[in-house]
PDB file of C-alpha atoms in Angstrom:
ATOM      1  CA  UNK A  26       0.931   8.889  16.286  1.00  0.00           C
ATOM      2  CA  UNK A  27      -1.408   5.581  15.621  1.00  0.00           C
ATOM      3  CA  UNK A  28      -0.961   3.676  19.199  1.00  0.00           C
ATOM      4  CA  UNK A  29      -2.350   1.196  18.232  1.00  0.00           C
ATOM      5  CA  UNK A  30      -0.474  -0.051  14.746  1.00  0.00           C
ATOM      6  CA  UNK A  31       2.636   0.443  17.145  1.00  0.00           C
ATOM      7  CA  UNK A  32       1.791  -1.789  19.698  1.00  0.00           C
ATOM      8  CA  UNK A  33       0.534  -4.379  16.936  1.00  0.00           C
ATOM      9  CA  UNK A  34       4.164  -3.633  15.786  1.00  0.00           C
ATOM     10  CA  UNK A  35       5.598  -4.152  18.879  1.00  0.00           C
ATOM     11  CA  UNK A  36       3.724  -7.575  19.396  1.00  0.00           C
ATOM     12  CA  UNK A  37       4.574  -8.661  15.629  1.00  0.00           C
ATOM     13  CA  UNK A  38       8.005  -7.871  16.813  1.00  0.00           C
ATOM     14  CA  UNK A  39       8.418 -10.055  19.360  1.00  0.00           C
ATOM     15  CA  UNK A  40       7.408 -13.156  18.158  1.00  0.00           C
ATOM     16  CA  UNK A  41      10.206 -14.753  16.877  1.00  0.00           C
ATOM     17  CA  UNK A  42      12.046 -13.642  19.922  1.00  0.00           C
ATOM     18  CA  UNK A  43       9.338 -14.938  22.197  1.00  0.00           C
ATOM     19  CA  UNK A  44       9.874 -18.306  20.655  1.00  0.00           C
ATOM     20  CA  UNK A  45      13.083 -18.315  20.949  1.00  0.00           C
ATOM     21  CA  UNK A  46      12.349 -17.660  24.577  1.00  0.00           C
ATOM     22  CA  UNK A  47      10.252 -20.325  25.087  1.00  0.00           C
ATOM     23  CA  UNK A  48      13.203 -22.558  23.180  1.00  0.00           C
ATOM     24  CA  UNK A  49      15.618 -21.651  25.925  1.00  0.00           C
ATOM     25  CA  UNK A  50      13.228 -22.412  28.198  1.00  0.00           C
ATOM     26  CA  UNK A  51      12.957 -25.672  27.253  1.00  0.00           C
ATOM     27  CA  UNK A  52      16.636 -26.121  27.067  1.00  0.00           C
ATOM     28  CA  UNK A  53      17.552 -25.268  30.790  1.00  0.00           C
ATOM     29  CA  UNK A  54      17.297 -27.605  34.343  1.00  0.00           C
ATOM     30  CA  UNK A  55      15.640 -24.925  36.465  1.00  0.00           C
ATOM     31  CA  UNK A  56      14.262 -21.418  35.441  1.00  0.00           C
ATOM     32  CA  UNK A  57      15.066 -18.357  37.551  1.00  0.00           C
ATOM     33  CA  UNK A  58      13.369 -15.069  37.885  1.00  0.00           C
ATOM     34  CA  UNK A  59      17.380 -13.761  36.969  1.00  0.00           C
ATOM     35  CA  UNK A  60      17.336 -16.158  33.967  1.00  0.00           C
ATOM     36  CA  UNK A  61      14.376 -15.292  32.348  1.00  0.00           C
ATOM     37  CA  UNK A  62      15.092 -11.761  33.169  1.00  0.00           C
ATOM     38  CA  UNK A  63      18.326 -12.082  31.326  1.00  0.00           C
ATOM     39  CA  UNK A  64      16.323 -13.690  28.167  1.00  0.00           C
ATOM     40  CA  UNK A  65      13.642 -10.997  28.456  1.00  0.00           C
ATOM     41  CA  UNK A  66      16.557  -7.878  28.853  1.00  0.00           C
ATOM     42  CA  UNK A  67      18.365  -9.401  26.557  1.00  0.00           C
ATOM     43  CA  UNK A  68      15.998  -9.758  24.022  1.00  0.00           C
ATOM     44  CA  UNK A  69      13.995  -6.447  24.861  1.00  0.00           C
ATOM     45  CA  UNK A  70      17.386  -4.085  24.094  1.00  0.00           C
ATOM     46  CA  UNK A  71      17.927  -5.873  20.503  1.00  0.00           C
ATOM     47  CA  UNK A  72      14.597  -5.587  19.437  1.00  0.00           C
ATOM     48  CA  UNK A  73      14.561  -1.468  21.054  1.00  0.00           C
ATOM     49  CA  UNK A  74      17.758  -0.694  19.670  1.00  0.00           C
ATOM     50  CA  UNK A  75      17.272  -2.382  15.674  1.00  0.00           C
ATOM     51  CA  UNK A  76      14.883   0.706  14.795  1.00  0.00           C
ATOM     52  CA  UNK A  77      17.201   2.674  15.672  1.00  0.00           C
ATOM     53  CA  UNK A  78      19.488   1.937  13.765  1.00  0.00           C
ATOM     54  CA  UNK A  79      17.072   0.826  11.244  1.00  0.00           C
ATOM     55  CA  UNK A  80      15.814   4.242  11.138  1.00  0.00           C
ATOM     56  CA  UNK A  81      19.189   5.706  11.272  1.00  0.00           C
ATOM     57  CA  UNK A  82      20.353   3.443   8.164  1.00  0.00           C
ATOM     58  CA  UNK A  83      17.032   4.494   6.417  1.00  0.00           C
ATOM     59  CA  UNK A  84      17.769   8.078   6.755  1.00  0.00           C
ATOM     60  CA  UNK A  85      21.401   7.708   5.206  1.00  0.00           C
ATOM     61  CA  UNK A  86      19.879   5.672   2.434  1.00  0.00           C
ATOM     62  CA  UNK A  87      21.392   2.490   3.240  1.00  0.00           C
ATOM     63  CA  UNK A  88      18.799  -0.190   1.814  1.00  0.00           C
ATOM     64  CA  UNK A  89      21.103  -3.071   1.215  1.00  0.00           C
ATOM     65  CA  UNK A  90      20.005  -4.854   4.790  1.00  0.00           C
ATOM     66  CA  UNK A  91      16.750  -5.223   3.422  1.00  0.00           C
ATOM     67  CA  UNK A  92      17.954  -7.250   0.478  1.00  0.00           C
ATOM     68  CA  UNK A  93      20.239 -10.084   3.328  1.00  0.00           C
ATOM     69  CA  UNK A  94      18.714  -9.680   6.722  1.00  0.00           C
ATOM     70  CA  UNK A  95      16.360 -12.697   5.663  1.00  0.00           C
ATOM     71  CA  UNK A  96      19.514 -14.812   4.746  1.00  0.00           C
ATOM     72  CA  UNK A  97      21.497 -13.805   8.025  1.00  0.00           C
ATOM     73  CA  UNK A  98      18.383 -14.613  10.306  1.00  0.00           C
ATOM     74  CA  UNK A  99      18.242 -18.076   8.374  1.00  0.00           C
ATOM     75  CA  UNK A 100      21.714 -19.053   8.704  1.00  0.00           C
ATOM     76  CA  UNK A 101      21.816 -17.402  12.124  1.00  0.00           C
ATOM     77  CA  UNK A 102      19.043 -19.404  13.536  1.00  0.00           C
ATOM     78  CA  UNK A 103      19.963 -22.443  11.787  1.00  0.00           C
ATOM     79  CA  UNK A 104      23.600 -22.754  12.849  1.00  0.00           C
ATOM     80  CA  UNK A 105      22.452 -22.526  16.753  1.00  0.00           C
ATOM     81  CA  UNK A 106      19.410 -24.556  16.230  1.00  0.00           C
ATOM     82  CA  UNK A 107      21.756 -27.278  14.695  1.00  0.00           C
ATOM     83  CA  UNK A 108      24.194 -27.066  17.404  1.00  0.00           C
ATOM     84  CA  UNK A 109      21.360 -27.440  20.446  1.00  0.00           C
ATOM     85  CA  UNK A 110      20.235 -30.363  18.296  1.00  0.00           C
ATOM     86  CA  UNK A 111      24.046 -31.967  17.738  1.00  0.00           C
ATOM     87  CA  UNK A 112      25.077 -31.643  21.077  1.00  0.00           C
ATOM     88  CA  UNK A 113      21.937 -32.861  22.807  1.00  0.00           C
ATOM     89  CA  UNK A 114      22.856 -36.007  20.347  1.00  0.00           C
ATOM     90  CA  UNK A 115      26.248 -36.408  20.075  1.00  0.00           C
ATOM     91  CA  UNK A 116      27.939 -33.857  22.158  1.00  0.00           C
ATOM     92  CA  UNK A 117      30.624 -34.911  24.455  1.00  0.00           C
ATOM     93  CA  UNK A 118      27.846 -35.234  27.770  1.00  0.00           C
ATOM     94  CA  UNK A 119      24.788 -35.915  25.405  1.00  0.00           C
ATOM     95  CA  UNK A 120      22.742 -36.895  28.615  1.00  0.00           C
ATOM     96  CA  UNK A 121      23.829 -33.589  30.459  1.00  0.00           C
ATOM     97  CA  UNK A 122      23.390 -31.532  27.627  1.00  0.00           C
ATOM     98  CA  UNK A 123      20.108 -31.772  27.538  1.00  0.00           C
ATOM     99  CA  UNK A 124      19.602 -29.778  30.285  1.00  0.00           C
ATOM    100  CA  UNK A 125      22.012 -26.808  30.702  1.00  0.00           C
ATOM    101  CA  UNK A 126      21.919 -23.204  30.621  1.00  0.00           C
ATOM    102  CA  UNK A 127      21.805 -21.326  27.588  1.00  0.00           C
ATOM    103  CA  UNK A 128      25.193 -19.647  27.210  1.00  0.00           C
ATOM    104  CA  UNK A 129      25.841 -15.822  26.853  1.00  0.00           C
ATOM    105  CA  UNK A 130      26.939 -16.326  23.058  1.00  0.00           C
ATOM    106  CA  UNK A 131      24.384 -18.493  21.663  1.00  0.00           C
ATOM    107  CA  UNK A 132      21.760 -15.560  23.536  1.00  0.00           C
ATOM    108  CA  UNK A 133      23.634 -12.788  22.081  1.00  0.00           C
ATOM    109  CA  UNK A 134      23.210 -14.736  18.929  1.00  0.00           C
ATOM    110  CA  UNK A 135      19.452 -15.160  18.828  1.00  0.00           C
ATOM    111  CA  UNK A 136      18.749 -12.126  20.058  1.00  0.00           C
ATOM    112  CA  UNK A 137      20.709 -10.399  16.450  1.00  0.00           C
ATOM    113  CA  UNK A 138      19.049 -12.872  14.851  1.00  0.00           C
ATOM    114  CA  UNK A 139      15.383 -12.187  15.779  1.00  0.00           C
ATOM    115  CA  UNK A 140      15.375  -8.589  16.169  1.00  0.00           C
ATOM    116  CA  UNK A 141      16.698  -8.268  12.090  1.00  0.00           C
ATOM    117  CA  UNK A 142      13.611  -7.873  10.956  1.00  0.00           C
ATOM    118  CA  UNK A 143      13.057  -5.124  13.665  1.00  0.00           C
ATOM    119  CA  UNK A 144      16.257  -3.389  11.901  1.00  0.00           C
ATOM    120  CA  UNK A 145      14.199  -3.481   8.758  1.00  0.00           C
ATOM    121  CA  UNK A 146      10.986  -2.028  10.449  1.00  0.00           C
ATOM    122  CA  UNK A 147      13.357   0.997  11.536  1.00  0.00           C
ATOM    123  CA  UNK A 148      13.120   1.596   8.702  1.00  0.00           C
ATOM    124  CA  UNK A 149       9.833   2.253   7.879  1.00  0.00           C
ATOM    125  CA  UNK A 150       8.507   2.709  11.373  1.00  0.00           C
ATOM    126  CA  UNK A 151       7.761   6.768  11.353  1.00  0.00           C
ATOM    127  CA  UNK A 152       5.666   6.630   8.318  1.00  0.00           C
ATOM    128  CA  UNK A 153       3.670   3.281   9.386  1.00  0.00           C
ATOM    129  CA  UNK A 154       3.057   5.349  12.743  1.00  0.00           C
ATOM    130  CA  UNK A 155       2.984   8.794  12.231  1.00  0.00           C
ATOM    131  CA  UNK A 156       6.657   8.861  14.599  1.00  0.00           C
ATOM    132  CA  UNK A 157       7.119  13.137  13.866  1.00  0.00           C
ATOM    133  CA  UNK A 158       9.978  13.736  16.418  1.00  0.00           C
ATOM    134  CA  UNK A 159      13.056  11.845  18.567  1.00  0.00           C
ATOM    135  CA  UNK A 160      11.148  11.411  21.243  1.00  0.00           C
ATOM    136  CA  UNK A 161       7.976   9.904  19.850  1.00  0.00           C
ATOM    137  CA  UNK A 162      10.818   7.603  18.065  1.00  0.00           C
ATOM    138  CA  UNK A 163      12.371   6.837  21.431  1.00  0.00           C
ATOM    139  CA  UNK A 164       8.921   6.089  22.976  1.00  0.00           C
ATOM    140  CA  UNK A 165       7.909   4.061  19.971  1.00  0.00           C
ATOM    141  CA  UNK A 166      11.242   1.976  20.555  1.00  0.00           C
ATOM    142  CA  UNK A 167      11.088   1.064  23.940  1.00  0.00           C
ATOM    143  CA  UNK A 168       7.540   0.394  24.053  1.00  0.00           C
ATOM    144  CA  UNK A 169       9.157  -2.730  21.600  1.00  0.00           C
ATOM    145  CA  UNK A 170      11.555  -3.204  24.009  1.00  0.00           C
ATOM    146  CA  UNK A 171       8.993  -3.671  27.239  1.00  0.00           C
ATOM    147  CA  UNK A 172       7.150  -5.326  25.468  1.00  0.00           C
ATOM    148  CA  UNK A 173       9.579  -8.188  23.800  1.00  0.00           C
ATOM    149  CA  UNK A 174      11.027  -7.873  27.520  1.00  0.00           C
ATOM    150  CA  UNK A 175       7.631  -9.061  29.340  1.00  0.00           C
ATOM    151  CA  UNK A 176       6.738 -11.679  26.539  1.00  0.00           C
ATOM    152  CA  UNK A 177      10.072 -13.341  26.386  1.00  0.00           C
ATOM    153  CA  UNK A 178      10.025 -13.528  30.251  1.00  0.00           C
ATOM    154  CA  UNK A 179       7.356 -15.406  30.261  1.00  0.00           C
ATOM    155  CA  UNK A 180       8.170 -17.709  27.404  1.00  0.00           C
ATOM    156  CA  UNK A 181      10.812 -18.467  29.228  1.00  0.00           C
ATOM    157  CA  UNK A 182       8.286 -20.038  31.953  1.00  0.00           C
ATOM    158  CA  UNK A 183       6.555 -21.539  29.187  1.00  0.00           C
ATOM    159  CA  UNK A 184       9.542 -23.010  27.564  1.00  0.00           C
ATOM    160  CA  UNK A 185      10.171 -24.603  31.007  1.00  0.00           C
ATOM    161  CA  UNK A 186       6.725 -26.060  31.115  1.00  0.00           C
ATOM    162  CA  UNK A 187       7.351 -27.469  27.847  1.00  0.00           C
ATOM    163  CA  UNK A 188      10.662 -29.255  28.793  1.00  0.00           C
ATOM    164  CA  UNK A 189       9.371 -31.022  31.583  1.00  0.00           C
ATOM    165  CA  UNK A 190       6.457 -32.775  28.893  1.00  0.00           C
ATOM    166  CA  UNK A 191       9.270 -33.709  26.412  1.00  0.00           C
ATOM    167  CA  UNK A 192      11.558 -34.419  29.153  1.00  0.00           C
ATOM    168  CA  UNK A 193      14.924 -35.804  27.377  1.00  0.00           C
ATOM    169  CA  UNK A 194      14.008 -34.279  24.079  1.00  0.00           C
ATOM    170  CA  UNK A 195      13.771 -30.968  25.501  1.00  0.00           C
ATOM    171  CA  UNK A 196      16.813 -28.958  23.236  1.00  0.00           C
ATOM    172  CA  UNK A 197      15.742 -30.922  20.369  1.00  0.00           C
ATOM    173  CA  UNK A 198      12.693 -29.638  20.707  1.00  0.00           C
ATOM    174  CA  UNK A 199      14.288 -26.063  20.917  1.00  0.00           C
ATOM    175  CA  UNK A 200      17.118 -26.869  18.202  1.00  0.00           C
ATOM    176  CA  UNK A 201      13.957 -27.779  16.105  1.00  0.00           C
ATOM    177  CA  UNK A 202      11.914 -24.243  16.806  1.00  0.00           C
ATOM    178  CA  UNK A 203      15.059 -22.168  16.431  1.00  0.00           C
ATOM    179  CA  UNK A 204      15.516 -23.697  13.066  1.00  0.00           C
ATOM    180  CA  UNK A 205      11.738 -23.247  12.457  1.00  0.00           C
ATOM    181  CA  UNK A 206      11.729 -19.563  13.485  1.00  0.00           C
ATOM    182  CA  UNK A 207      14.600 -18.712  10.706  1.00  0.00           C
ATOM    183  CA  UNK A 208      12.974 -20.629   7.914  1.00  0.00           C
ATOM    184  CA  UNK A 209       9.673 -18.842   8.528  1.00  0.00           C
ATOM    185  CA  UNK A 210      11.766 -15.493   8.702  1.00  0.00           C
ATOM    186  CA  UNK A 211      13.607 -16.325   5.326  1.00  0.00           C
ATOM    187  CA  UNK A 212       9.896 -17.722   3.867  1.00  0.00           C
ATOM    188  CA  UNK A 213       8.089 -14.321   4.974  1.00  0.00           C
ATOM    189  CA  UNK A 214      10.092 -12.470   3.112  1.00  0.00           C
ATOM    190  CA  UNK A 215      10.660 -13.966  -0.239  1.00  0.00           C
ATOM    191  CA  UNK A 216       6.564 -14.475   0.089  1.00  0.00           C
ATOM    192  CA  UNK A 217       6.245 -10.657   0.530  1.00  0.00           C
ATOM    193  CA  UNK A 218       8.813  -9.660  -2.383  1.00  0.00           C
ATOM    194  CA  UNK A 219       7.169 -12.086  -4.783  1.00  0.00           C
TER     195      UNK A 219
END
């Protein structure tokens, strides 16, 4: 098994969940240790359990994810990165809005929406590798799961750090990167099928 094309694999991974970390970061009052635990677990599990099933689709022969997974992180991403944006505007408390906690939904949400692209990898992951049995697969998986889980912890932190520079503007900020993160997901991959 190549360790090292798995762990770039795992870092590659995490990425888009890592900034969506760091956007919930800066879209929260006061970062906990229980918070950014939450993000990181959260996070971690999605992007641990899409090989799986990645794999497990790959085996059966079902390829049509592959052909929408770019469209459904796009409109994913955009729909929540337009609604951080809208209510930090608009919304109902716009001044209170802009610092809040990020709600269960919107996490469970990003955390679909980042780790598609680890659904995809699933399905290629034991021939990039060398992954010759369940349990290499299993270690191979949650080594993408620790290590989304310690990067979106801290990008949590970092998120924060970010917030407090661009006080008020904070969620825009993260409406803005969530956005970003699905365009550059949708642009990846009609750049790698051209």
């Amino acid at each position: 098994m190549d360790y090292f094309s798995l762990v770039g694999i795992a870092v590659g991974l995490s990425m888009d969940a890592l900034a969506a970390s760091v956007a919930n970061g800066t879209a929260v009052r006061k970062v906990t240790p229980g918070f950014a635990l939450k993000v990181g677990l959260t996070f971690g599990i999605f992007q641990a359990f899409m090989p799986c099933l990645g794999w497990a689709l790959g085996t059966a022969g079902a390829d049509l994810l592959i052909h929408i997974e770019h469209w459904l992180a796009l409109l994913l991403l955009t729909y929540l990165g337009t609604q951080m944006i809208w209510e930090s505007c608009f919304g109902e408390h716009a001044a209170e809005a802009r610092c809040h906690t990020v709600g269960k939904r919107a996490l469970l949400i990003q955390a679909v929406a980042t780790s598609i692209d680890a659904l995809a990898t699933g399905i290629i992951l034991p021939s990039s590798v060398g992954i010759q049995s369940v349990p290499q697969m299993i270690f191979s998986v949650s080594l993408i799961g620790i290590i989304t889980l310690v990067l979106c912890f801290a990008g949590v932190y970092l998120g924060r750090k970010f917030g407090c520079l661009l006080s008020g503007r904070a969620e825009i900020a993260g409406g803005i990167i969530l956005i970003l993160i699905g365009v550059k997901i949708f642009a990846e991959h009609l750049l790698s099928s051209a």
